[in-house]
């Protein structure tokens, strides 16, 4: 069961998925989005594949799980949590020795364990991240990294929420996050729920506020972090980080270790999803489409922020500082270990 994030903030609707193909479609179409949320959705996609399988043998179910995993993996390329969650289930399903029904039950309980662990991990990151936030801070936040982007609580927005719950007075400048407006639609909607004060700004305004000294911290999540600490995140993160760096404002990426991909040495090896240009072109003004008919657009959904612009990465295991090559391998075993065993 997913909140349909395409409908927010106009309406809060839930969709029920019955097959792994529907789960893959929900990820591709961004019914669900945000790196941890799509990872866990993929895990439940495998649970659906296992439950729907009519195979009488564990080997037959496993074969169907492998097919389902390939379909789910192909849904979106950048967030590594998708691969991480699928591997977390396949790694246990491959050597499974019980009956077919036991395997079905195991896949379901494993997906649920990953979902439960996600909430706990987010809250741990929230506590570490809140330590970096001072009373009275104004924080620029990019994209949506709240409860909607995870199973619950969230990553960077979870840290801001934790600081708020600790009684710190925080104010958020919410990057609207063109072209899909995750900031204006989703982050603002969440901040309303938590009664955290905010102002929405267009992405291009961030440099102005940073330059004026109005901002004390920049915080965002990540879809994938390379071994050297380069961060792939929602398009616009790089320009925001550059402006923060130039103005000596600390930049924090709040990331679960499931978003760290030790198999890519640097950000340049991270695949960047290019989405349909219509997402850029179909802005309406007074009911009319802004761009001329037949206009062309580019639409990379993510960019890479080089590690030199990142002050620290906040993980569930603690805050890690440069040089990230060393500190990340201590924060994360980088051996495919997943919570819940
Ligand atoms: O395209 P989206 O909306 O799935 O992109 C999401 C982001 O870039 C988030 O900032 C990222 O997943 C980290 S949030 C938990």
JSON list of C-alpha atoms and ligand atoms in Angstrom, two decimals, residues 30 33-36 76 142-145 149 155 182 221-223 233-234 301-302, ligand 1:
[
{"chain": "A", "resi": 30, "resn": "UNK", "atom": "CA", "xyz": [6.95, 7.97, -9.33]},
{"chain": "A", "resi": 33, "resn": "UNK", "atom": "CA", "xyz": [9.81, 8.06, -4.97]},
{"chain": "A", "resi": 34, "resn": "UNK", "atom": "CA", "xyz": [12.79, 8.78, -2.74]},
{"chain": "A", "resi": 35, "resn": "UNK", "atom": "CA", "xyz": [15.66, 6.33, -2.51]},
{"chain": "A", "resi": 36, "resn": "UNK", "atom": "CA", "xyz": [14.73, 4.40, 0.67]},
{"chain": "A", "resi": 76, "resn": "UNK", "atom": "CA", "xyz": [14.87, 3.55, -11.93]},
{"chain": "A", "resi": 142, "resn": "UNK", "atom": "CA", "xyz": [16.47, 20.24, -1.52]},
{"chain": "A", "resi": 143, "resn": "UNK", "atom": "CA", "xyz": [13.91, 17.81, -2.98]},
{"chain": "A", "resi": 144, "resn": "UNK", "atom": "CA", "xyz": [11.85, 15.72, -0.56]},
{"chain": "A", "resi": 145, "resn": "UNK", "atom": "CA", "xyz": [13.64, 13.59, 1.98]},
{"chain": "A", "resi": 149, "resn": "UNK", "atom": "CA", "xyz": [10.75, 9.44, 0.72]},
{"chain": "A", "resi": 155, "resn": "UNK", "atom": "CA", "xyz": [16.59, 11.33, 6.04]},
{"chain": "A", "resi": 182, "resn": "UNK", "atom": "CA", "xyz": [9.08, 17.57, -4.79]},
{"chain": "A", "resi": 221, "resn": "UNK", "atom": "CA", "xyz": [19.60, 13.29, 1.05]},
{"chain": "A", "resi": 222, "resn": "UNK", "atom": "CA", "xyz": [21.26, 11.09, -1.56]},
{"chain": "A", "resi": 223, "resn": "UNK", "atom": "CA", "xyz": [20.27, 8.52, -4.11]},
{"chain": "A", "resi": 233, "resn": "UNK", "atom": "CA", "xyz": [21.10, 13.49, -5.58]},
{"chain": "A", "resi": 234, "resn": "UNK", "atom": "CA", "xyz": [18.19, 15.34, -7.13]},
{"chain": "A", "resi": 301, "resn": "UNK", "atom": "CA", "xyz": [16.84, 13.76, -12.82]},
{"chain": "A", "resi": 302, "resn": "UNK", "atom": "CA", "xyz": [20.03, 13.78, -10.70]},
{"chain": "B", "resi": 1, "resn": "LIG", "atom": "O1", "xyz": [13.37, 11.52, -8.23]},
{"chain": "B", "resi": 1, "resn": "LIG", "atom": "P1", "xyz": [13.12, 11.33, -6.76]},
{"chain": "B", "resi": 1, "resn": "LIG", "atom": "O2", "xyz": [12.04, 12.21, -6.23]},
{"chain": "B", "resi": 1, "resn": "LIG", "atom": "O3", "xyz": [12.95, 9.87, -6.39]},
{"chain": "B", "resi": 1, "resn": "LIG", "atom": "O4", "xyz": [14.47, 11.82, -6.09]},
{"chain": "B", "resi": 1, "resn": "LIG", "atom": "C1", "xyz": [14.58, 11.75, -4.71]},
{"chain": "B", "resi": 1, "resn": "LIG", "atom": "C2", "xyz": [15.78, 12.44, -4.20]},
{"chain": "B", "resi": 1, "resn": "LIG", "atom": "O5", "xyz": [16.63, 12.89, -4.94]},
{"chain": "B", "resi": 1, "resn": "LIG", "atom": "C3", "xyz": [15.97, 12.45, -2.74]},
{"chain": "B", "resi": 1, "resn": "LIG", "atom": "O6", "xyz": [16.62, 13.63, -2.35]},
{"chain": "B", "resi": 1, "resn": "LIG", "atom": "C4", "xyz": [16.81, 11.24, -2.38]},
{"chain": "B", "resi": 1, "resn": "LIG", "atom": "O7", "xyz": [16.14, 10.06, -2.74]},
{"chain": "B", "resi": 1, "resn": "LIG", "atom": "C5", "xyz": [17.21, 11.14, -0.96]},
{"chain": "B", "resi": 1, "resn": "LIG", "atom": "S1", "xyz": [15.81, 11.16, 0.07]},
{"chain": "B", "resi": 1, "resn": "LIG", "atom": "C6", "xyz": [15.58, 10.05, 1.04]}
]
